[in-house]
Structures are given as C-alpha cells and as structure tokens.
Coordinates of C-alpha atoms and ligand atoms in Angstrom, one line a residue:
X1 CA -22.5 -52.7 44.6
X2 CA -19.5 -50.5 43.1
X3 CA -19.2 -51.6 39.6
X4 CA -15.8 -52.6 38.3
X5 CA -15.2 -50.4 35.9
X6 CA -11.4 -50.2 35.4
X7 CA -10.2 -52.5 32.9
X8 CA -9.1 -55.8 34.4
X9 CA -5.9 -55.6 32.6
X10 CA -5.2 -52.9 34.0
X11 CA -5.5 -54.0 37.1
X12 CA -3.9 -57.1 36.3
X13 CA -0.5 -55.0 35.0
X14 CA -0.8 -52.9 37.5
X15 CA -0.7 -55.9 40.4
X16 CA 2.8 -57.0 38.3
X17 CA 4.3 -53.7 38.0
X18 CA 3.8 -53.0 42.0
X19 CA 4.8 -56.0 43.1
X20 CA 7.9 -56.0 40.8
X21 CA 9.2 -52.6 42.5
X22 CA 10.3 -51.6 45.7
X23 CA 10.9 -47.7 45.2
X24 CA 8.0 -45.8 43.8
X25 CA 7.0 -42.1 43.1
X26 CA 3.8 -40.4 42.7
X27 CA 3.3 -37.2 41.1
X28 CA 0.0 -34.1 40.0
X29 CA -0.3 -31.3 38.4
X30 CA 1.0 -28.1 39.5
X31 CA -0.8 -26.2 42.1
X32 CA -2.2 -29.2 43.0
X33 CA -6.2 -28.7 44.2
X34 CA -7.8 -30.9 46.7
X35 CA -8.2 -33.7 44.6
X36 CA -4.4 -33.9 43.6
X37 CA -3.3 -33.7 47.2
X38 CA -5.9 -36.0 48.5
X39 CA -5.1 -38.6 45.5
X40 CA -1.9 -39.0 45.5
X41 CA -1.4 -39.0 49.6
X42 CA -4.3 -41.8 49.3
X43 CA -2.6 -44.0 47.6
X44 CA 1.4 -43.3 49.0
X45 CA -0.2 -44.0 52.2
X46 CA -1.8 -47.4 51.0
X47 CA 1.9 -48.2 49.0
X48 CA 3.6 -47.6 52.7
X49 CA 1.6 -49.9 54.3
X50 CA 2.7 -52.5 51.4
X51 CA 5.5 -52.0 52.2
X52 CA 7.0 -50.1 49.2
X53 CA 9.4 -46.9 49.5
X54 CA 6.7 -44.2 48.2
X55 CA 7.2 -40.7 47.7
X56 CA 4.7 -37.8 47.0
X57 CA 6.5 -35.2 44.5
X58 CA 4.6 -32.2 43.3
X59 CA 6.1 -28.9 41.1
X60 CA 4.9 -26.4 43.6
X61 CA 3.5 -26.2 47.2
X62 CA 0.6 -26.6 48.4
X63 CA -1.9 -23.8 49.2
X64 CA -1.9 -23.2 52.9
X65 CA -5.8 -23.8 52.6
X66 CA -4.9 -27.1 52.2
X67 CA -2.5 -28.0 54.7
X68 CA -4.6 -30.3 56.7
X69 CA -4.5 -32.6 54.3
X70 CA -3.0 -35.6 56.5
X71 CA 0.6 -36.4 54.4
X72 CA 1.2 -32.2 53.2
X73 CA 4.0 -31.8 55.3
X74 CA 5.8 -34.7 53.9
X75 CA 5.5 -33.8 50.2
X76 CA 8.7 -33.6 48.7
X77 CA 7.8 -29.9 46.6
X78 CA 10.0 -29.2 43.5
X79 CA 10.4 -25.8 44.3
X80 CA 11.9 -26.4 47.5
X81 CA 13.5 -29.4 47.1
X82 CA 14.5 -29.8 43.7
X83 CA 17.6 -32.3 44.2
X84 CA 15.2 -34.3 47.2
X85 CA 12.8 -33.9 44.4
X86 CA 15.5 -35.0 41.3
X87 CA 16.8 -38.0 43.4
X88 CA 13.1 -39.3 44.3
X89 CA 12.3 -39.0 40.5
X90 CA 15.3 -40.8 39.3
X91 CA 15.3 -43.6 41.8
X92 CA 11.8 -44.6 41.4
X93 CA 11.5 -48.0 39.7
X94 CA 7.5 -46.7 39.0
X95 CA 6.2 -43.1 38.4
X96 CA 2.2 -42.7 39.2
X97 CA 0.8 -39.9 37.7
X98 CA -2.1 -38.7 39.3
X99 CA -5.0 -36.4 38.4
X100 CA -3.5 -34.8 34.7
X101 CA -3.8 -35.7 31.6
X102 CA -1.0 -34.1 30.0
X103 CA 3.1 -34.5 30.7
X104 CA 3.3 -30.3 30.7
X105 CA 0.8 -30.3 33.5
X106 CA 3.5 -31.2 35.8
X107 CA 5.9 -28.0 34.9
X108 CA 9.3 -28.5 35.4
X109 CA 9.4 -32.0 37.1
X110 CA 8.9 -33.2 33.1
X111 CA 12.7 -31.8 32.8
X112 CA 13.5 -34.9 35.1
X113 CA 10.7 -37.2 34.3
X114 CA 10.7 -36.9 30.0
X115 CA 14.2 -38.2 29.6
X116 CA 13.6 -41.2 32.6
X117 CA 13.0 -44.5 31.3
X118 CA 10.6 -45.5 34.3
X119 CA 7.2 -46.9 33.9
X120 CA 4.3 -44.5 34.5
X121 CA 1.1 -45.2 35.4
X122 CA -1.2 -42.6 35.0
X123 CA -4.8 -42.3 37.3
X124 CA -7.1 -39.5 35.9
X125 CA -10.6 -37.7 34.9
X126 CA -9.9 -35.2 33.3
X127 CA -10.6 -35.0 28.9
X128 CA -8.4 -36.3 25.9
X129 CA -5.3 -38.1 28.0
X130 CA -1.8 -38.3 26.0
X131 CA -0.6 -41.6 25.1
X132 CA 2.7 -41.7 27.1
X133 CA 2.0 -44.1 30.2
X134 CA 2.3 -47.6 29.8
X135 CA -1.0 -48.7 32.1
X136 CA -3.7 -45.4 31.2
X137 CA -6.5 -45.3 33.4
X138 CA -8.4 -42.8 32.4
X139 CA -12.3 -42.3 33.1
X140 CA -13.8 -38.3 32.7
X141 CA -16.9 -39.8 33.7
X142 CA -15.4 -39.8 37.5
X143 CA -15.8 -37.2 39.6
X144 CA -12.5 -37.3 41.0
X145 CA -9.2 -39.1 40.6
X146 CA -9.3 -39.7 44.5
X147 CA -13.1 -42.0 43.3
X148 CA -10.9 -44.0 40.5
X149 CA -8.0 -44.1 43.6
X150 CA -10.4 -46.1 45.4
X151 CA -11.6 -48.1 42.4
X152 CA -8.5 -49.1 41.3
X153 CA -7.7 -49.6 45.7
X154 CA -10.9 -52.1 45.5
X155 CA -10.3 -53.9 42.6
X156 CA -6.7 -55.0 43.3
X157 CA -7.8 -56.2 46.6
X158 CA -6.7 -53.7 48.9
X159 CA -9.4 -52.0 50.3
X160 CA -8.1 -52.9 53.8
X161 CA -5.5 -50.8 54.0
X162 CA -7.4 -47.6 53.4
X163 CA -7.3 -46.8 56.7
X164 CA -8.5 -43.1 58.4
X165 CA -5.3 -41.4 56.8
X166 CA -6.3 -43.0 53.3
X167 CA -10.3 -42.5 53.7
X168 CA -9.3 -38.7 55.2
X169 CA -7.4 -37.7 52.1
X170 CA -9.6 -39.8 48.9
X171 CA -13.0 -37.8 50.5
X172 CA -10.9 -34.5 50.6
X173 CA -10.3 -35.1 47.1
X174 CA -14.0 -36.4 46.2
X175 CA -15.4 -33.5 48.4
X176 CA -13.7 -30.5 46.6
X177 CA -13.7 -31.5 42.9
X178 CA -17.4 -32.2 43.2
X179 CA -17.7 -28.4 45.0
X180 CA -19.4 -29.9 48.1
X181 CA -21.2 -33.0 46.5
X182 CA -22.4 -30.4 43.9
X183 CA -21.9 -31.6 40.3
X184 CA -19.7 -34.6 38.3
X185 CA -21.5 -36.7 41.4
X186 CA -24.7 -38.0 40.2
X187 CA -23.7 -42.2 39.8
X188 CA -25.1 -43.5 42.8
X189 CA -21.9 -45.3 43.0
X190 CA -19.8 -42.2 43.8
X191 CA -22.1 -42.2 47.4
X192 CA -21.5 -46.0 47.7
X193 CA -17.9 -44.9 47.8
X194 CA -18.2 -42.4 50.3
X195 CA -20.2 -44.3 52.4
X196 CA -17.0 -46.7 52.7
X197 CA -15.1 -44.2 53.2
X198 CA -17.0 -42.8 56.1
X199 CA -17.1 -46.3 57.4
X200 CA -13.3 -45.4 58.6
X201 CA -14.3 -43.0 61.0
X202 CA -12.6 -39.8 60.1
X203 CA -13.4 -36.8 61.6
X204 CA -15.9 -35.8 58.9
X205 CA -17.5 -32.4 59.5
X206 CA -13.6 -31.0 60.8
X207 CA -12.6 -32.0 57.4
X208 CA -15.7 -30.2 55.8
X209 CA -15.2 -27.0 57.4
X210 CA -11.3 -26.7 56.7
X211 CA -12.0 -27.9 53.2
X212 CA -14.8 -25.9 51.9
X213 CA -15.4 -22.8 54.4
X214 CA -12.6 -21.7 55.7
X215 CA -10.8 -18.7 54.6
X216 CA -8.7 -16.3 56.0
X217 CA -9.5 -12.8 56.7
X218 CA -7.8 -11.3 53.9
X219 CA -8.8 -13.7 51.3
X220 CA -12.8 -13.3 52.2
X221 CA -12.2 -9.3 51.8
X222 CA -10.9 -9.9 48.1
X223 CA -13.4 -12.3 47.5
X224 CA -16.0 -9.7 48.7
X225 CA -14.3 -6.8 47.2
X226 CA -13.7 -9.1 43.5
X227 CA -18.0 -10.2 43.7
X228 CA -19.0 -6.4 44.7
X229 CA -16.2 -4.0 42.1
X230 CA -15.1 -6.6 39.7
X231 CA -17.6 -9.2 38.5
X232 CA -19.2 -8.0 35.3
X233 CA -22.5 -9.3 34.0
X234 CA -23.2 -10.6 30.2
X235 CA -27.1 -11.9 31.0
X236 CA -27.8 -12.1 27.4
X237 CA -24.9 -14.2 27.0
X238 CA -25.2 -16.1 29.9
X239 CA -22.0 -15.5 31.4
X240 CA -19.7 -13.4 33.8
X241 CA -16.8 -12.3 34.5
X242 CA -13.9 -11.3 37.0
X243 CA -10.7 -9.6 36.5
X244 CA -8.0 -9.1 39.5
X245 CA -5.1 -7.6 38.5
X246 CA -2.0 -8.3 40.6
X247 CA -2.2 -5.1 42.0
X248 CA -5.5 -5.5 43.1
X249 CA -4.4 -8.8 44.9
X250 CA -1.7 -7.4 46.8
X251 CA -4.0 -5.4 48.3
X252 CA -4.9 -8.1 49.8
X253 CA -1.9 -9.5 50.8
X254 CA -3.2 -12.7 47.7
X255 CA -1.5 -16.5 49.1
X256 CA -2.2 -18.8 46.6
X257 CA -5.5 -20.2 47.1
X258 CA -7.4 -17.2 48.5
X259 CA -9.0 -17.1 45.0
X260 CA -10.3 -21.2 45.1
X261 CA -14.0 -21.0 44.9
X262 CA -14.3 -17.8 43.4
X263 CA -15.0 -18.4 39.9
X264 CA -18.2 -20.4 41.1
X265 CA -19.8 -17.3 42.7
X266 CA -21.3 -16.0 40.0
X267 CA -23.2 -18.8 38.8
X268 CA -25.4 -18.1 42.2
X269 CA -27.1 -16.1 39.4
X270 CA -30.2 -17.8 37.8
X271 CA -29.6 -16.4 34.1
X272 CA -25.5 -16.7 34.8
X273 CA -24.5 -20.8 33.6
X274 CA -20.6 -19.8 32.2
X275 CA -17.9 -17.8 34.6
X276 CA -14.6 -16.5 33.8
X277 CA -12.0 -16.0 36.2
X278 CA -8.4 -13.9 35.0
X279 CA -6.0 -13.5 37.7
X280 CA -2.7 -12.2 36.9
X281 CA -0.3 -14.2 38.2
X282 CA 3.9 -13.2 38.5
X283 CA 4.5 -14.3 34.6
X284 CA 1.1 -15.0 33.1
X285 CA -2.5 -14.9 33.1
X286 CA -4.3 -17.9 35.3
X287 CA -7.7 -18.3 33.3
X288 CA -10.6 -20.1 35.6
X289 CA -13.9 -21.5 33.8
X290 CA -16.6 -23.1 35.2
X291 CA -20.4 -23.5 33.7
X292 CA -23.5 -25.8 34.5
X293 CA -25.2 -27.7 31.9
X294 CA -23.7 -28.7 28.9
X295 CA -22.1 -25.4 27.9
X296 CA -18.5 -26.8 27.6
X297 CA -16.1 -24.6 29.1
X298 CA -13.3 -26.6 28.9
X299 CA -13.7 -26.5 25.0
X300 CA -13.1 -22.7 25.3
X301 CA -9.9 -23.1 27.4
X302 CA -8.3 -25.7 25.2
X303 CA -9.3 -23.0 22.2
X304 CA -8.3 -19.5 23.5
X305 CA -6.5 -20.2 26.7
X306 CA -3.7 -22.7 25.7
X307 CA -5.8 -25.3 28.4
X308 CA -8.1 -28.0 29.2
X309 CA -9.9 -30.3 32.0
X310 CA -13.9 -31.0 32.9
X311 CA -16.8 -30.2 30.6
X312 CA -18.0 -27.8 33.7
X313 CA -14.6 -27.0 35.3
X314 CA -11.7 -26.1 33.0
X315 CA -8.7 -23.7 33.5
X316 CA -5.3 -22.4 31.2
X317 CA -2.7 -20.3 31.0
X318 CA -3.1 -17.4 29.0
X319 CA 0.6 -15.2 27.4
X320 CA -0.4 -11.0 27.5
X321 CA -1.3 -8.8 29.6
X322 CA -4.5 -8.6 31.6
X323 CA -6.2 -6.4 29.0
X324 CA -5.2 -9.1 26.2
X325 CA -6.5 -11.8 27.7
X326 CA -9.9 -9.3 29.0
X327 CA -10.1 -9.1 25.0
X328 CA -10.4 -12.5 24.4
X329 CA -13.3 -13.0 26.4
X330 CA -15.1 -10.7 24.6
X331 CA -13.4 -12.3 21.4
X332 CA -15.2 -15.6 23.0
X333 CA -18.5 -13.4 23.0
X334 CA -18.4 -12.7 20.2
X335 CA -17.5 -16.0 18.8
X336 CA -20.1 -18.0 20.2
X337 CA -23.1 -15.5 20.1
X338 CA -22.6 -14.0 17.3
X339 CA -26.4 -12.0 16.7
X340 CA -25.9 -11.0 20.2
X341 CA -25.1 -7.5 20.8
X342 CA -22.5 -7.1 23.9
X343 CA -23.9 -5.5 26.8
X344 CA -23.0 -6.1 30.8
X345 CA -24.2 -5.3 33.6
Ligands
5GP401 P1 -9.2 -24.5 38.4 O1 -9.6 -23.3 37.6 O2 -9.3 -25.4 39.7 O3 -7.6 -24.2 37.9 O4 -8.9 -25.5 36.8 C1 -10.9 -26.0 36.9 C2 -10.2 -27.7 36.2 O5 -9.3 -27.3 34.8 C3 -8.9 -28.7 36.8 O6 -9.9 -29.5 36.5 C4 -7.9 -28.8 35.9 O7 -6.9 -29.3 36.1 C5 -8.4 -28.2 34.5 N1 -7.0 -27.2 34.4 C6 -6.7 -25.9 35.2 N2 -5.7 -25.1 34.5 C7 -5.3 -25.8 33.5 C8 -4.3 -25.7 32.4 O8 -3.7 -24.5 32.5 N3 -4.7 -26.7 31.3 C9 -5.1 -27.8 31.6 N4 -4.8 -28.8 30.5 N5 -5.6 -28.0 32.4 C10 -6.0 -27.0 33.9
MN402 MN1 -9.3 -33.6 39.9

C-alpha cells in the first residue's frame, strides 16, 4: 500500500489547473542530474499522453553521461536555444518547477520566469523551499523528486499513463538520487514504487549500468588521479577533501558529469563520514558535499558556500580562488571541531 502523503487539496488544485490549460512548461535546476531529468521528462511524457502541449526547458545542457535518459534529445536548453526557451516559457499557461527549492537554482531562466504572471507548481524534496509557487508539493523526507512525481500521478489517478518510457525516467531519478538505493530510501514504500515501475518492463539492467557504472576512460583516469593524489583525509574530524583545479581538469579532458560521484568515494573509508569536493569551474568554485548519519552537510553548504540541498548531499558555489575555498574548508574544521588540532593524512 502506498500512502497518499501529498495534501489532497494540493492534488485537487493541481488537477483543476492542468484541466484548465493546454500549454505547459516544465523546468529544473541548472546542471541537471538524474533526478532533475528523470522527473521533468517523465512528467512531460505523461502530460503529452493526456493531450497537453508539454515541453521541458532546462537552464543548461544535460551531461553526456545522462544522454541515455529517454526524451533528453527533446529538451529545450536555454544556453543552446535561448529564443525557443524564452518562447516556450512565455507561452506556457502553467510552469512546473521540479527538483529545486529556490528560483535562483534555475540560473538565467529566472530572468524569463520571474516577470511572468504564469502560475507555478513546485514538486521537490530539498529542504527549506522558497514561497514563490501557487501549489507547493515539498517533501524533504522523499528520496527524490521522481518519487514525488510518481506519488502525484498516483493520487491524481494517472498511473495508467506511466508507460515504459516514463517508468524508465522515474527509475533513473530514484536510482541516482539514492546512490543506487543506498541512502534516503529507508521508507519501505520506496520499494513498492520501484516494484510498480519495474512492472512496466523497461530494461532495468541497461539503465542501472548506464546510470551508475558508465564512465569515459578520461573520467575514470581523472577520478583515479583525484583519489590517488588529491584526496586529503582528516580522520580526527571524520573529513575528506578533494580539490581539482582547471588545469587538472583540462589535463583529463574534463566533460560535465565526469566527477559526478567522486565526492562519495572517501566515504568508503570507515573513519570518514563527511566529504567535500571543490572543483574550479570557469567563473566559480563548485562545491559538493556528502555525509553519512546525522551530520548535516546542507547546513555547511548554506552557511559557508551559498548553497544547500539535503542533510547527506548538498552543494553550493563559492566566488573566489580555489585556495580561498580550501581556506574556507579549514575554517569549517576549526569552527566545528575547535578542540582538535588540524592534521591531515
Ligand atoms: P551535487 O553535489 O550533486 O551538485 O549536489 C548535491 C545536492 O545539493 C543536490 O540535491 C543539489 O540539488 C544540491 N545543490 C547542489 N548545488 C547547490 C547549490 O548551489 N545551491 C543549493 N541550494 N543546492 C545545491
Ligand atoms: Mn533530487
């Protein structure tokens, strides 16, 4: 039995809103991951099957590693097709905001969306959502936005429109946002939803391999280099730090997505329960944090790195040099563990 956890009033309003419109745009956060792409593409697919003119508009491109997700080729990508993105959002009668909690997470798309009067619907599982949506379906306890899209469709009585393609998309998001069913999936109902998706008979093993275990040779070598030569451990504070400079990334012909799971790797070490990865991008330092147990990295990202996310997986942006960001990391160690002398392994 899958409990109807979503407020029935929100479901009713959503039903009325969808019934009353024809053109719908769906968007997600910049640097879309498996959950952002899976949830938007699944919802788009179902809405199209309902006869709606639905499109997915993303702030930037999907990484190469997620090009296998069904429907990725149909995305309207702002950084590639700015005019089409502008038109799709301006003409939409309803805008879905999936897998983010604050409008700044859609980057420059917000310049288009913010001035519009169009009604917005949030479906998301990040902590502390902003109050800028007509309908807010926010459940931080959920594994993923894909799980929430399934639950919304279930409560709306639309599961018959979840076909093999939509099921594949939802499966990818639930798989990747839980690190391969490792964390944020304690609720037994999570597996009931997976069971319901698997009944749609998509190629589960192919999707698992593509989503969890496919890397280019360059990406694998970059990760090997990062772990071998760049991982610093602070066992007394349970911490690990990996940094990669622009020059190091270029040496391994870095493509977006190549370091997606790197930040998780130090957590394999028994003494390490939180891990920070700092990557030097063109105009900022991208911060990724992961933790185990009740150590909240979303608090750390919010306080030090202008970001947020979930208790055990969070991120942010840092303006400044890589060295400055490393200094912030050392400051965090000092602030959180004032009595421990800083020494690394
Ligand atoms: P990742 O480390 O994979 O980029 O992100 C981990 C989690 O933190 C994701 O759920 C993502 O949405 C969230 N996150 C990543 N970067 C940011 C950011 O700059 N701001 C906020 N608020 N959340 C972020
Ligand atoms: Mn997510």
